[in-house]
mmCIF file of C-alpha atoms in Angstrom:
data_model
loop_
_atom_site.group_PDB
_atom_site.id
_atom_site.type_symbol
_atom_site.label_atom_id
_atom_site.label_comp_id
_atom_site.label_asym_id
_atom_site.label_seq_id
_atom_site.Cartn_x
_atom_site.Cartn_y
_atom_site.Cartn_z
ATOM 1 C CA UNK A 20 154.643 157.558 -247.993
ATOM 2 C CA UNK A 21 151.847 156.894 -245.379
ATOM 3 C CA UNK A 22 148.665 157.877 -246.816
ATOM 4 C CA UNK A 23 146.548 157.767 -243.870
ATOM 5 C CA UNK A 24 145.278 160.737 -242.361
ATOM 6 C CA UNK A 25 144.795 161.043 -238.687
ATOM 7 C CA UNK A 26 141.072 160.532 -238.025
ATOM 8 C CA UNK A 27 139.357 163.414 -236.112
ATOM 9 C CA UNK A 28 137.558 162.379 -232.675
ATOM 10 C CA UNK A 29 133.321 162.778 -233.904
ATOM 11 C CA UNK A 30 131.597 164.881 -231.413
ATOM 12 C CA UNK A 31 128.624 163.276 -229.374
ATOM 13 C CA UNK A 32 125.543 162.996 -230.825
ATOM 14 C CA UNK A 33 123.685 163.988 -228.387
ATOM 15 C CA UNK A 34 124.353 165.586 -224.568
ATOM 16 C CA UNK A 35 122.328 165.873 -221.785
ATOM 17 C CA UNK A 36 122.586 169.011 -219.390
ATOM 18 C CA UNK A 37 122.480 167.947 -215.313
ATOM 19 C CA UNK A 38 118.834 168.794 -215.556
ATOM 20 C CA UNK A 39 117.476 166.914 -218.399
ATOM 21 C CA UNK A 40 119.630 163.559 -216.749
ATOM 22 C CA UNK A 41 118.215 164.408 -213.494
ATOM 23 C CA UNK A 42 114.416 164.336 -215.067
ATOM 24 C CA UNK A 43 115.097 160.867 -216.897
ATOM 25 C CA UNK A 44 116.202 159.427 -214.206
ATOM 26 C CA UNK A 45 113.202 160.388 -211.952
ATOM 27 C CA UNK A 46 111.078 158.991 -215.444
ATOM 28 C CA UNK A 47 113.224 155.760 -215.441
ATOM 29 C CA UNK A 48 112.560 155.444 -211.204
ATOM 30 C CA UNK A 49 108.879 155.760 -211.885
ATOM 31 C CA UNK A 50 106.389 155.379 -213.854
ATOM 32 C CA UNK A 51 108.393 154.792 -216.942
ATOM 33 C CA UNK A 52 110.858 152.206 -214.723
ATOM 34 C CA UNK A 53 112.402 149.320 -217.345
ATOM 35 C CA UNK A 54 111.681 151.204 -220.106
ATOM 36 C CA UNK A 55 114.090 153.689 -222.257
ATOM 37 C CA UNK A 56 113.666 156.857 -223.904
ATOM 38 C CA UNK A 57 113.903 157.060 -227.660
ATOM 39 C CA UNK A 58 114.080 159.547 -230.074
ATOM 40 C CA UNK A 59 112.919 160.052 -233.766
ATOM 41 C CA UNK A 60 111.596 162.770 -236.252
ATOM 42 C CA UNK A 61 108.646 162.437 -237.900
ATOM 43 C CA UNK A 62 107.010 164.030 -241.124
ATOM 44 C CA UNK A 63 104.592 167.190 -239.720
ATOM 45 C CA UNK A 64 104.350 170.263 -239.431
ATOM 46 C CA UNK A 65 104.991 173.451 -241.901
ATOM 47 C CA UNK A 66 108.529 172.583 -241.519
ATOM 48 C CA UNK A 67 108.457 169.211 -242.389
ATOM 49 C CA UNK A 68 109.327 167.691 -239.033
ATOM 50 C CA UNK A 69 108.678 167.188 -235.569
ATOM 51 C CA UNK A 70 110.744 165.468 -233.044
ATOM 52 C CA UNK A 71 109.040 162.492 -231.493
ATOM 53 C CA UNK A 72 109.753 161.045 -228.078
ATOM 54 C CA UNK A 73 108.290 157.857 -226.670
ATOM 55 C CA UNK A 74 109.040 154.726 -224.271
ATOM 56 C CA UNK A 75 110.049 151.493 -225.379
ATOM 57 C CA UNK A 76 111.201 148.183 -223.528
ATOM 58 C CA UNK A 77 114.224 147.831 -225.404
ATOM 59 C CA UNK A 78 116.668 149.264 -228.335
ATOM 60 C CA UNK A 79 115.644 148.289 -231.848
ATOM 61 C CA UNK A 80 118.189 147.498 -234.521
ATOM 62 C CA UNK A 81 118.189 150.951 -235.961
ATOM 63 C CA UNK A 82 118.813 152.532 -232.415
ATOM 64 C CA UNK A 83 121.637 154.489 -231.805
ATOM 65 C CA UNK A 84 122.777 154.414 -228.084
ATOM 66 C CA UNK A 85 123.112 157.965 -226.273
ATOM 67 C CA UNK A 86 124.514 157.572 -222.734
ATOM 68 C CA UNK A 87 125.643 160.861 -220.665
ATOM 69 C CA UNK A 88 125.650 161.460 -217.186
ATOM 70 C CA UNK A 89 124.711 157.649 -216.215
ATOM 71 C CA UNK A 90 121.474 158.035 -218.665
ATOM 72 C CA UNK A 91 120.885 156.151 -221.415
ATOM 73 C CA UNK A 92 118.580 157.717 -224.752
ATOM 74 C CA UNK A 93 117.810 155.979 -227.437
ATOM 75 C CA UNK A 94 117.995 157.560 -230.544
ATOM 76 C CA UNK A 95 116.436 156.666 -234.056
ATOM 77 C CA UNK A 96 119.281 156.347 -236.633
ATOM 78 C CA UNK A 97 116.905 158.060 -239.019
ATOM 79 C CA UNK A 98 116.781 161.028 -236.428
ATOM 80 C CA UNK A 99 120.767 161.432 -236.613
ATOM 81 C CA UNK A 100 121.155 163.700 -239.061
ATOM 82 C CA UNK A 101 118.876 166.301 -237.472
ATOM 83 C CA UNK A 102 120.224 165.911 -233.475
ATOM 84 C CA UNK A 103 123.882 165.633 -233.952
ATOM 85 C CA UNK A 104 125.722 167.816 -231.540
ATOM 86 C CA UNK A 105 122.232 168.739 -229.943
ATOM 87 C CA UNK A 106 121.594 169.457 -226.022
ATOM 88 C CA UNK A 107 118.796 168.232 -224.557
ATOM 89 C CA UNK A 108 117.696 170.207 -221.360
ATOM 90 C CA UNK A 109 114.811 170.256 -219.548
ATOM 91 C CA UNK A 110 113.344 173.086 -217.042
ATOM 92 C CA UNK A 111 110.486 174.152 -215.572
ATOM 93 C CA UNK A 112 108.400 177.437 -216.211
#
């Protein structure tokens, strides 16, 4: 008997809605041209953490690779755990 089990399809880890890829992509056109978006969590806060975004020029070995809608994200492999299956939208107010 075949004991291997039929491996289930891991959702994304992260998604972008059509207006958080259109706002990168004006970032990446402009002022933040060359550079990529990454992602991490860092120790603050009265809950612990806080999610912390900056530019870099290129992925680091512990970068996970997040791209949706023809934008690329770069995500911190310590940050993961915490953003799995997350949405990231932007809007204006």
């Amino acid at each position: 008997m075949d004991d291997q089990r039929a491996r289930r399809a891991l959702p994304p880890l992260m998604s972008l809605t059509d207006g958080a890829a259109d706002r990168l992509r004006a970032l990446y056109a402009k002022g933040q041209q060359g550079k990529l978006l990454r992602i991490a969590v860092k120790t603050k806060g009265c809950s612990g953490l806080a999610y912390d975004l900056s530019w870099t020029d290129e992925a680091a070995p512990s970068d996970e690779t997040v791209s949706d809608k023809g934008v690329t994200v770069l995500i911190d492999r310590k940050a993961t755990l915490f953003l799995i299956g997350t949405v990231m939208d932007y809007e204006v107010k």
